[in-house]
Amino acid sequence: MRYAMAVDTKKCVGCSDCVVACQTENNVPIGFCRDWVVEVTDGTYPQLEVEIRSERCNHCENSPCVRCCPTGASHYAEGGVVLVTPHKCIGCGACIASCPYDARYPHPDGHVDKCTFCLHNRVEKGLDPACVSVCPTKCMYFGDLDDPNSPVSKVLKTRKFKTLIPEAGTNPQLYFLI
Amino acid sequence: MVTSRRQFIKIGALGAGSLALAGSSFNLAKGSSILDKISGAGTGEPLRTPTYCEICFWQCAGWVYKDEDGKIQKIVGNDDDQHCNGRFCPRGTGGVGQYNDEDRLKTPLIRTREGDKESFREASWDEALDYIAGKMRAIAQKHGPECVALFTHGSGGAHFGQMMKAFGSASIAAPSFAQCRGPREVGFLTTFGDIIYSPERIDIRDTRCMVLIGSHLGENMHNGQVQEMSDAIDKGATIITVDPRFSTAAGKSKYWLPIKPATDLALLLSWIHVIIENEWYDKDYVERYTVGFEQLKEHVKTFTPEWAYGITTIDPNVIRETAREMHNAAPSVIVNPGRHVTWYGDDTQRLRAVAILTALLGSWGRRGGYYKPEKLHLPNYPVPPFPEPKRNPTQAYEGKYTLANEVVANGLCDATIPTVDRSCNYKAWIVNGTNLLAAFPNQANTLKAIDALELLVVVDTMPVEITGYADVVLPECTYLERYDMLRNSNHRQPNLALRMPAAEPKYNTKPASWIAQELARKLGLSAWFPWKNIEEMLDWQLKEMGSSLEEMKRIGVKNFPREADDLYFSPGEEVVFNTTSGKIELYSSDMESAGFEPLPVYTAHEEPPEGYYRLNYGRAPMHTFSRTANNPNLTDLMDENVLWVNPKVARLWGLETGQYIKLKNQDEKISTFAIKVRVTERIRWDSVYMVHGFGHNNKKLSRAHGRGINDTEMITRVHIDPVMGGTGMRGNFVTFITDFEKEGKEAEA
Ligand code: SF4
Ligand code: SF4
Ligand code: SF4
C-alpha cells in the first residue's frame, strides 16, 4: 500500500476551497493551514503562462522530518503516510526546519501539525481526503499506487507529471499533472 | 431627520451594552429547542441538517454538520444538488465563518439625536418594529404606501416583498439587475424572447468550445459553471478568453485575446462578419428560426478583422481562427453571456451581439449550447389579493429604460432625490442583504438619496456601511440559523431545496421570515401572513408538491422529472419564440420600436487621459461582493485587495510590489484607504485591476476595516445604459498617489 495524490495544474483554478475544507474538516486553527495554493507566472505580456498548484505535505518516502524527529512523534503510518503523534511531539521544531516544502506549522496547542492525507478521519472510512472531495474542478486524484485501478494510478499512467524539488531526494508522493 | 443631514454612525461606537446581549438566544420553536428537532439528535448519527448556501446567489444546497459538542463544524455540498453536485465553493465551505463572526449585528438599534450628536441605542425587537411600523404608517398617510421602497439581495427578499405588497408598494428592487446581469437578460430577451436565468442555462458540461468575454470563471466562483468548465477542459473543449488581463481562465485557454479595454463590441461584430462572410453560420437554423439575416449581413459588411484590429488590437488572423473554432464546434459552442455585464453604458447592445452570434452558430436550444431550463410550479400559500399599488415602480423613471424587464434599482434611488419635476419621491427604504453603498456606483448620489429619506431601515447580518446611515438596524440571523422559502430554481431538472436552521440564532438576531411577519402584524397586515410560522407554510407548499417538510429535512434536495423532454430542440422542430415576430430576431423590432439601434453598433468609448489608467475590477474565488470581507475563514485566505499594475507602468511610477499607494480618479476623488501594489505581467499597461468588495470603512468590521480600496468609491462616473438603466462602471480612470499620510491597517504595519 502506497498512498499518493496527484493535482492537475491544468484544471486547478487556485480557488483555495481545498484550504478551507481542510481547515473545517481537520479543525485547523484560523491563521494556519495544512494545504495552500501557489501560483507561478512566466513570460511577458501577452506571452504568458500561469501554473497553479494546490500544495501540501508530500508524504515523502524518504522524509527528512521523520529522520530528524528526536522523539519519534513524526513517523510513517499505513500506506507511507507521514504523521505526527501530537502527545509525543515536544514542539522542538526540528522537523519544520528540515522540511524542504515548508509543509509543517507549529499548532497553538504546542505540537507540530501538517497534512495527514486525512488518513484516520476519512481515508480509513473509505472517503476521499476532504480537499479532494470538495475541489470544484475535481483536479485532485487520491489513492493507492499499488492498486493499478486507483484514481491516482490511472491518471499518472496517462498524464505527464512532476514532483517538487526532486533533487532533495525525498521521493515525494504528491504529483503535479502538467 | 428631514432637515439635518444624517450622520454616519459607526456601530463600533456603541457602549459596552452591546455585549450584554451577546449569548442571549431566542427559541424559534416555542417551548422546545430547535436542536431537539434536528434529525439525528440523540441517535448517535452525526448531526446533519440541510441548507442552501447564502454566501452568493448560486444557492448551492448542502449539509451542515456539527461536532459532538453541537458546534457547527463544516458545511458540505449535497450530492443530489444540480447547483453544486456535492461540492461547495470556498465561500460556501467557509460559510461557517459568517455564523462565527463576532462582529455580527447583535441586537436592534435605533438612531437617536441629542443636540447635534447622533448615535444608536439598543432596542428590543418589539420597540424597533413598533418604531418602524409607526413611521411607515405616517408615510403611508402623508404620501401613500407606494413611497416605501425595498432593496433586497438574497433570501430575505421573498419575506419582505410579501410585506411590501400587502402594504401597497410594488417598488421592490434588487441590484442584481441594473448593477449586474440586466443587459444580458434584455439582450437575449429582445433576440430570443427569453432570458438566461440563474443559474445560467448554458450547457458547459457538453460544450466543445466556450468563449469568455471579460468573464473570469474560476476567479468568479459560479460553482456549477466552474465545475462544468473543468469537465469540458477534460473532454478537450476549446476555451477562448477575451480579457485585457491574463485571468485564471485565460491561463486555461487555448486562445487568449488580450483585448484593448472597452472594445469588445468591435470584436463581436467582426466575428459575426467573418462567420457570415465564410458562410460558417448554421444555414438551416438561421432560415428556420430567425428574422433579419439580410439586414444583419448588410450591417456587418465592413466590420472586417482588419477593421477590428485597429480598434481592439487583436490580430486579424486570430479573429478569423477563433471564429473558425466556434464554427467547427457549432452547435456545441457557448459565447458566454457573462453575469456582471454593466460596463460601458452600451452593454445591452454588446449582449445583443453575443445573442446574434449565438443564433448564427445555432447553439440556442442545442446540446453543448443553451438548454431550456425548467422549474416547478410551486403554489403560494393562499392569501387575499394584494392591494393595487397606486404607482408602479417604473413610474419612478417614466419614459426611460423602457426595455428593462425588472425594476431598475438605481432608478428608485434617483427617484428618492427630490426634484421639482418629479411627482414620485420615495420617503422610506427598507434595505435587506445589500450594502447599497458598495453596490451602487456614485456614492455621493446614493448618499443624497439617503439624506432625503424619512425612514431608512437596514436588515443585515453585518455592520456594513449602509447600516451607519440607518434609522433602525435590524440584525438578521445568518442562513445557518433560519428557515427561508424553498429554493425553486430553473435547471436541467426542476428541483426544490430546503434551508432549515442548524443552530439557534446567536445573539438577539431573528430570521427575515419572522421579522417580516411580525412587522406585517404591527401594520395590521396579518391577513397576508396567515401561517402560524414558516414551517407550517413550507409544509403546506411541500405537501402540494407531494413531499413534506419532514421528508425534505431528511433529503435536503428533491429533483422532479421534467414536464416534457425538451431540454434541447429536436432536429427540424418547429419552435415559436416569445418575440414580436415569433422568431429569433437578429434584427430587433423591440429595440427599433423603443428607439434604439435594431442592430448593434460599435461606438468608441473614452480613453484614459495621460497618466491615468482604466479601473477594472473583478472577483476573487474566496469572496462574494463586499459581504464576506470580514468572514474569519475567508479573510484567512485573502484579507485585502491588491492593485494589479503592469511592470512598464510600475517602472514609470517607481512602484514596487508590496508598496501601499492611494488612487485618485478623473473627478479628483481620492481613495479613503491605500492599496498594496502587485506588479504583474498579467495586466495590460492601459488599465489597473482590483478585486471588488474591500476597503470597508466601518471600524466595527475588525478584519475588513481599512483593508484595501473600495472600487465603488472610485466609480464616480456612471454610464447609464438607456435601454434598461444599467449602471456602466468601467469608464473610470485612476492615477497613483504615493505620498500620503498613512492610516488604517497599513499604518499599524
Ligand atoms: S479546491 Fe481544487 S481548484 Fe481550488 S485551489 Fe484547491 S485544488 Fe485548486
Ligand atoms: S489530505 Fe486532508 S489533511 Fe491533507 S491537505 Fe487535504 S484535507 Fe488537509
Ligand atoms: S457558489 Fe459558493 S458561495 Fe455561492 S452558493 Fe454555491 S457554495 Fe455558496
PDB file of N, CA and C in Angstrom, chain A residues 86-146:
ATOM      1  N   PRO A  86       0.562  13.832  18.225  1.00  0.00           N
ATOM      2  CA  PRO A  86       0.641  15.082  18.999  1.00  0.00           C
ATOM      3  C   PRO A  86       1.208  14.901  20.412  1.00  0.00           C
ATOM      4  N   HIS A  87       0.777  13.859  21.129  1.00  0.00           N
ATOM      5  CA  HIS A  87       1.213  13.780  22.531  1.00  0.00           C
ATOM      6  C   HIS A  87       2.687  13.394  22.679  1.00  0.00           C
ATOM      7  N   LYS A  88       3.266  12.844  21.585  1.00  0.00           N
ATOM      8  CA  LYS A  88       4.697  12.540  21.655  1.00  0.00           C
ATOM      9  C   LYS A  88       5.548  13.740  21.229  1.00  0.00           C
ATOM     10  N   CYS A  89       4.915  14.681  20.532  1.00  0.00           N
ATOM     11  CA  CYS A  89       5.650  15.818  19.963  1.00  0.00           C
ATOM     12  C   CYS A  89       5.971  16.821  21.058  1.00  0.00           C
ATOM     13  N   ILE A  90       7.254  17.250  21.142  1.00  0.00           N
ATOM     14  CA  ILE A  90       7.639  18.226  22.166  1.00  0.00           C
ATOM     15  C   ILE A  90       7.704  19.639  21.592  1.00  0.00           C
ATOM     16  N   GLY A  91       7.336  19.761  20.314  1.00  0.00           N
ATOM     17  CA  GLY A  91       7.298  21.089  19.683  1.00  0.00           C
ATOM     18  C   GLY A  91       8.666  21.693  19.456  1.00  0.00           C
ATOM     19  N   CYS A  92       9.703  20.848  19.317  1.00  0.00           N
ATOM     20  CA  CYS A  92      11.050  21.402  19.163  1.00  0.00           C
ATOM     21  C   CYS A  92      11.249  22.085  17.815  1.00  0.00           C
ATOM     22  N   GLY A  93      10.462  21.669  16.814  1.00  0.00           N
ATOM     23  CA  GLY A  93      10.520  22.355  15.517  1.00  0.00           C
ATOM     24  C   GLY A  93      11.619  21.883  14.591  1.00  0.00           C
ATOM     25  N   ALA A  94      12.350  20.822  14.961  1.00  0.00           N
ATOM     26  CA  ALA A  94      13.422  20.320  14.094  1.00  0.00           C
ATOM     27  C   ALA A  94      12.857  19.902  12.738  1.00  0.00           C
ATOM     28  N   CYS A  95      11.680  19.284  12.764  1.00  0.00           N
ATOM     29  CA  CYS A  95      11.059  18.814  11.517  1.00  0.00           C
ATOM     30  C   CYS A  95      10.665  19.982  10.629  1.00  0.00           C
ATOM     31  N   ILE A  96      10.192  21.053  11.250  1.00  0.00           N
ATOM     32  CA  ILE A  96       9.773  22.224  10.479  1.00  0.00           C
ATOM     33  C   ILE A  96      10.978  22.749   9.710  1.00  0.00           C
ATOM     34  N   ALA A  97      12.103  22.788  10.389  1.00  0.00           N
ATOM     35  CA  ALA A  97      13.322  23.290   9.752  1.00  0.00           C
ATOM     36  C   ALA A  97      13.814  22.345   8.661  1.00  0.00           C
ATOM     37  N   SER A  98      13.563  21.056   8.823  1.00  0.00           N
ATOM     38  CA  SER A  98      14.143  20.099   7.868  1.00  0.00           C
ATOM     39  C   SER A  98      13.278  19.901   6.618  1.00  0.00           C
ATOM     40  N   CYS A  99      12.010  20.299   6.662  1.00  0.00           N
ATOM     41  CA  CYS A  99      11.120  20.031   5.525  1.00  0.00           C
ATOM     42  C   CYS A  99      11.418  20.986   4.379  1.00  0.00           C
ATOM     43  N   PRO A 100      11.796  20.471   3.215  1.00  0.00           N
ATOM     44  CA  PRO A 100      12.104  21.356   2.087  1.00  0.00           C
ATOM     45  C   PRO A 100      10.865  22.030   1.512  1.00  0.00           C
ATOM     46  N   TYR A 101       9.680  21.584   1.904  1.00  0.00           N
ATOM     47  CA  TYR A 101       8.440  22.089   1.316  1.00  0.00           C
ATOM     48  C   TYR A 101       7.677  23.018   2.257  1.00  0.00           C
ATOM     49  N   ASP A 102       8.240  23.251   3.413  1.00  0.00           N
ATOM     50  CA  ASP A 102       7.609  24.140   4.381  1.00  0.00           C
ATOM     51  C   ASP A 102       6.174  23.689   4.684  1.00  0.00           C
ATOM     52  N   ALA A 103       6.003  22.378   4.849  1.00  0.00           N
ATOM     53  CA  ALA A 103       4.658  21.820   4.955  1.00  0.00           C
ATOM     54  C   ALA A 103       4.137  21.751   6.385  1.00  0.00           C
ATOM     55  N   ARG A 104       4.995  22.082   7.353  1.00  0.00           N
ATOM     56  CA  ARG A 104       4.596  21.896   8.759  1.00  0.00           C
ATOM     57  C   ARG A 104       4.450  23.234   9.459  1.00  0.00           C
ATOM     58  N   TYR A 105       3.584  23.266  10.444  1.00  0.00           N
ATOM     59  CA  TYR A 105       3.426  24.503  11.217  1.00  0.00           C
ATOM     60  C   TYR A 105       3.288  24.159  12.692  1.00  0.00           C
ATOM     61  N   PRO A 106       3.669  25.105  13.549  1.00  0.00           N
ATOM     62  CA  PRO A 106       3.512  24.862  14.991  1.00  0.00           C
ATOM     63  C   PRO A 106       2.080  25.117  15.407  1.00  0.00           C
ATOM     64  N   HIS A 107       1.389  24.088  15.816  1.00  0.00           N
ATOM     65  CA  HIS A 107      -0.005  24.220  16.259  1.00  0.00           C
ATOM     66  C   HIS A 107      -0.020  24.959  17.604  1.00  0.00           C
ATOM     67  N   PRO A 108      -0.993  25.878  17.794  1.00  0.00           N
ATOM     68  CA  PRO A 108      -1.032  26.628  19.060  1.00  0.00           C
ATOM     69  C   PRO A 108      -1.121  25.714  20.298  1.00  0.00           C
ATOM     70  N   ASP A 109      -1.547  24.459  20.122  1.00  0.00           N
ATOM     71  CA  ASP A 109      -1.617  23.554  21.273  1.00  0.00           C
ATOM     72  C   ASP A 109      -0.249  22.998  21.665  1.00  0.00           C
ATOM     73  N   GLY A 110       0.802  23.416  20.970  1.00  0.00           N
ATOM     74  CA  GLY A 110       2.139  23.039  21.410  1.00  0.00           C
ATOM     75  C   GLY A 110       2.788  21.901  20.645  1.00  0.00           C
ATOM     76  N   HIS A 111       2.100  21.365  19.654  1.00  0.00           N
ATOM     77  CA  HIS A 111       2.729  20.326  18.847  1.00  0.00           C
ATOM     78  C   HIS A 111       2.810  20.789  17.408  1.00  0.00           C
ATOM     79  N   VAL A 112       3.529  20.011  16.599  1.00  0.00           N
ATOM     80  CA  VAL A 112       3.627  20.348  15.184  1.00  0.00           C
ATOM     81  C   VAL A 112       2.490  19.648  14.441  1.00  0.00           C
ATOM     82  N   ASP A 113       1.976  20.311  13.426  1.00  0.00           N
ATOM     83  CA  ASP A 113       0.851  19.743  12.675  1.00  0.00           C
ATOM     84  C   ASP A 113       1.118  19.874  11.180  1.00  0.00           C
ATOM     85  N   LYS A 114       0.469  19.061  10.410  1.00  0.00           N
ATOM     86  CA  LYS A 114       0.625  19.049   8.958  1.00  0.00           C
ATOM     87  C   LYS A 114      -0.455  18.187   8.340  1.00  0.00           C
ATOM     88  N   CYS A 115      -0.445  18.108   7.035  1.00  0.00           N
ATOM     89  CA  CYS A 115      -1.380  17.267   6.294  1.00  0.00           C
ATOM     90  C   CYS A 115      -1.241  15.808   6.695  1.00  0.00           C
ATOM     91  N   THR A 116      -2.369  15.156   6.899  1.00  0.00           N
ATOM     92  CA  THR A 116      -2.374  13.736   7.284  1.00  0.00           C
ATOM     93  C   THR A 116      -2.893  12.846   6.159  1.00  0.00           C
ATOM     94  N   PHE A 117      -3.117  13.413   5.000  1.00  0.00           N
ATOM     95  CA  PHE A 117      -3.855  12.727   3.928  1.00  0.00           C
ATOM     96  C   PHE A 117      -5.238  12.293   4.439  1.00  0.00           C
ATOM     97  N   CYS A 118      -5.696  12.938   5.510  1.00  0.00           N
ATOM     98  CA  CYS A 118      -6.993  12.601   6.139  1.00  0.00           C
ATOM     99  C   CYS A 118      -7.105  11.101   6.427  1.00  0.00           C
ATOM    100  N   LEU A 119      -5.977  10.505   6.808  1.00  0.00           N
ATOM    101  CA  LEU A 119      -5.900   9.047   6.918  1.00  0.00           C
ATOM    102  C   LEU A 119      -6.938   8.455   7.877  1.00  0.00           C
ATOM    103  N   HIS A 120      -6.887   8.887   9.134  1.00  0.00           N
ATOM    104  CA  HIS A 120      -7.774   8.249  10.123  1.00  0.00           C
ATOM    105  C   HIS A 120      -9.217   8.722  10.026  1.00  0.00           C
ATOM    106  N   ASN A 121      -9.391  10.020   9.778  1.00  0.00           N
ATOM    107  CA  ASN A 121     -10.757  10.535   9.844  1.00  0.00           C
ATOM    108  C   ASN A 121     -11.550  10.313   8.564  1.00  0.00           C
ATOM    109  N   ARG A 122     -10.886  10.044   7.439  1.00  0.00           N
ATOM    110  CA  ARG A 122     -11.652   9.870   6.197  1.00  0.00           C
ATOM    111  C   ARG A 122     -11.220   8.654   5.377  1.00  0.00           C
ATOM    112  N   VAL A 123      -9.914   8.582   5.091  1.00  0.00           N
ATOM    113  CA  VAL A 123      -9.465   7.554   4.153  1.00  0.00           C
ATOM    114  C   VAL A 123      -9.744   6.150   4.689  1.00  0.00           C
ATOM    115  N   GLU A 124      -9.505   5.966   5.985  1.00  0.00           N
ATOM    116  CA  GLU A 124      -9.772   4.645   6.567  1.00  0.00           C
ATOM    117  C   GLU A 124     -11.265   4.307   6.574  1.00  0.00           C
ATOM    118  N   LYS A 125     -12.095   5.342   6.408  1.00  0.00           N
ATOM    119  CA  LYS A 125     -13.541   5.096   6.334  1.00  0.00           C
ATOM    120  C   LYS A 125     -14.010   4.984   4.887  1.00  0.00           C
ATOM    121  N   GLY A 126     -13.057   4.938   3.985  1.00  0.00           N
ATOM    122  CA  GLY A 126     -13.431   4.774   2.583  1.00  0.00           C
ATOM    123  C   GLY A 126     -13.766   6.079   1.877  1.00  0.00           C
ATOM    124  N   LEU A 127     -13.497   7.208   2.532  1.00  0.00           N
ATOM    125  CA  LEU A 127     -13.776   8.503   1.914  1.00  0.00           C
ATOM    126  C   LEU A 127     -12.496   9.083   1.313  1.00  0.00           C
ATOM    127  N   ASP A 128     -12.655   9.982   0.362  1.00  0.00           N
ATOM    128  CA  ASP A 128     -11.514  10.726  -0.144  1.00  0.00           C
ATOM    129  C   ASP A 128     -11.093  11.756   0.904  1.00  0.00           C
ATOM    130  N   PRO A 129      -9.840  12.214   0.867  1.00  0.00           N
ATOM    131  CA  PRO A 129      -9.461  13.334   1.732  1.00  0.00           C
ATOM    132  C   PRO A 129     -10.396  14.519   1.498  1.00  0.00           C
ATOM    133  N   ALA A 130     -10.538  15.373   2.516  1.00  0.00           N
ATOM    134  CA  ALA A 130     -11.504  16.480   2.439  1.00  0.00           C
ATOM    135  C   ALA A 130     -11.216  17.396   1.250  1.00  0.00           C
ATOM    136  N   CYS A 131      -9.949  17.696   1.020  1.00  0.00           N
ATOM    137  CA  CYS A 131      -9.605  18.616  -0.066  1.00  0.00           C
ATOM    138  C   CYS A 131      -9.986  18.017  -1.417  1.00  0.00           C
ATOM    139  N   VAL A 132      -9.750  16.716  -1.567  1.00  0.00           N
ATOM    140  CA  VAL A 132     -10.057  16.055  -2.834  1.00  0.00           C
ATOM    141  C   VAL A 132     -11.566  16.057  -3.073  1.00  0.00           C
ATOM    142  N   SER A 133     -12.312  15.804  -2.004  1.00  0.00           N
ATOM    143  CA  SER A 133     -13.753  15.649  -2.216  1.00  0.00           C
ATOM    144  C   SER A 133     -14.460  16.988  -2.390  1.00  0.00           C
ATOM    145  N   VAL A 134     -13.834  18.090  -1.990  1.00  0.00           N
ATOM    146  CA  VAL A 134     -14.516  19.383  -2.120  1.00  0.00           C
ATOM    147  C   VAL A 134     -14.167  20.082  -3.429  1.00  0.00           C
ATOM    148  N   CYS A 135     -13.016  19.801  -3.983  1.00  0.00           N
ATOM    149  CA  CYS A 135     -12.484  20.598  -5.097  1.00  0.00           C
ATOM    150  C   CYS A 135     -13.501  20.756  -6.235  1.00  0.00           C
ATOM    151  N   PRO A 136     -13.908  21.993  -6.511  1.00  0.00           N
ATOM    152  CA  PRO A 136     -14.929  22.220  -7.547  1.00  0.00           C
ATOM    153  C   PRO A 136     -14.459  21.802  -8.946  1.00  0.00           C
ATOM    154  N   THR A 137     -13.167  21.828  -9.197  1.00  0.00           N
ATOM    155  CA  THR A 137     -12.706  21.464 -10.542  1.00  0.00           C
ATOM    156  C   THR A 137     -12.343  19.979 -10.626  1.00  0.00           C
ATOM    157  N   LYS A 138     -12.512  19.260  -9.534  1.00  0.00           N
ATOM    158  CA  LYS A 138     -12.150  17.837  -9.473  1.00  0.00           C
ATOM    159  C   LYS A 138     -10.744  17.614 -10.008  1.00  0.00           C
ATOM    160  N   CYS A 139      -9.825  18.459  -9.613  1.00  0.00           N
ATOM    161  CA  CYS A 139      -8.481  18.379 -10.184  1.00  0.00           C
ATOM    162  C   CYS A 139      -7.544  17.538  -9.339  1.00  0.00           C
ATOM    163  N   MET A 140      -8.057  16.923  -8.256  1.00  0.00           N
ATOM    164  CA  MET A 140      -7.186  16.119  -7.403  1.00  0.00           C
ATOM    165  C   MET A 140      -7.578  14.649  -7.432  1.00  0.00           C
ATOM    166  N   TYR A 141      -6.560  13.812  -7.432  1.00  0.00           N
ATOM    167  CA  TYR A 141      -6.759  12.357  -7.510  1.00  0.00           C
ATOM    168  C   TYR A 141      -6.011  11.734  -6.354  1.00  0.00           C
ATOM    169  N   PHE A 142      -6.663  10.816  -5.659  1.00  0.00           N
ATOM    170  CA  PHE A 142      -6.044  10.209  -4.487  1.00  0.00           C
ATOM    171  C   PHE A 142      -6.194   8.692  -4.552  1.00  0.00           C
ATOM    172  N   GLY A 143      -5.274   7.974  -3.920  1.00  0.00           N
ATOM    173  CA  GLY A 143      -5.444   6.531  -3.823  1.00  0.00           C
ATOM    174  C   GLY A 143      -4.130   5.808  -3.591  1.00  0.00           C
ATOM    175  N   ASP A 144      -4.194   4.508  -3.832  1.00  0.00           N
ATOM    176  CA  ASP A 144      -3.081   3.606  -3.547  1.00  0.00           C
ATOM    177  C   ASP A 144      -2.318   3.340  -4.844  1.00  0.00           C
ATOM    178  N   LEU A 145      -1.052   3.692  -4.850  1.00  0.00           N
ATOM    179  CA  LEU A 145      -0.261   3.481  -6.072  1.00  0.00           C
ATOM    180  C   LEU A 145      -0.045   1.995  -6.363  1.00  0.00           C
ATOM    181  N   ASP A 146      -0.170   1.154  -5.330  1.00  0.00           N
ATOM    182  CA  ASP A 146      -0.024  -0.285  -5.545  1.00  0.00           C
ATOM    183  C   ASP A 146      -1.262  -0.889  -6.200  1.00  0.00           C
TER     184      ASP A 146
END
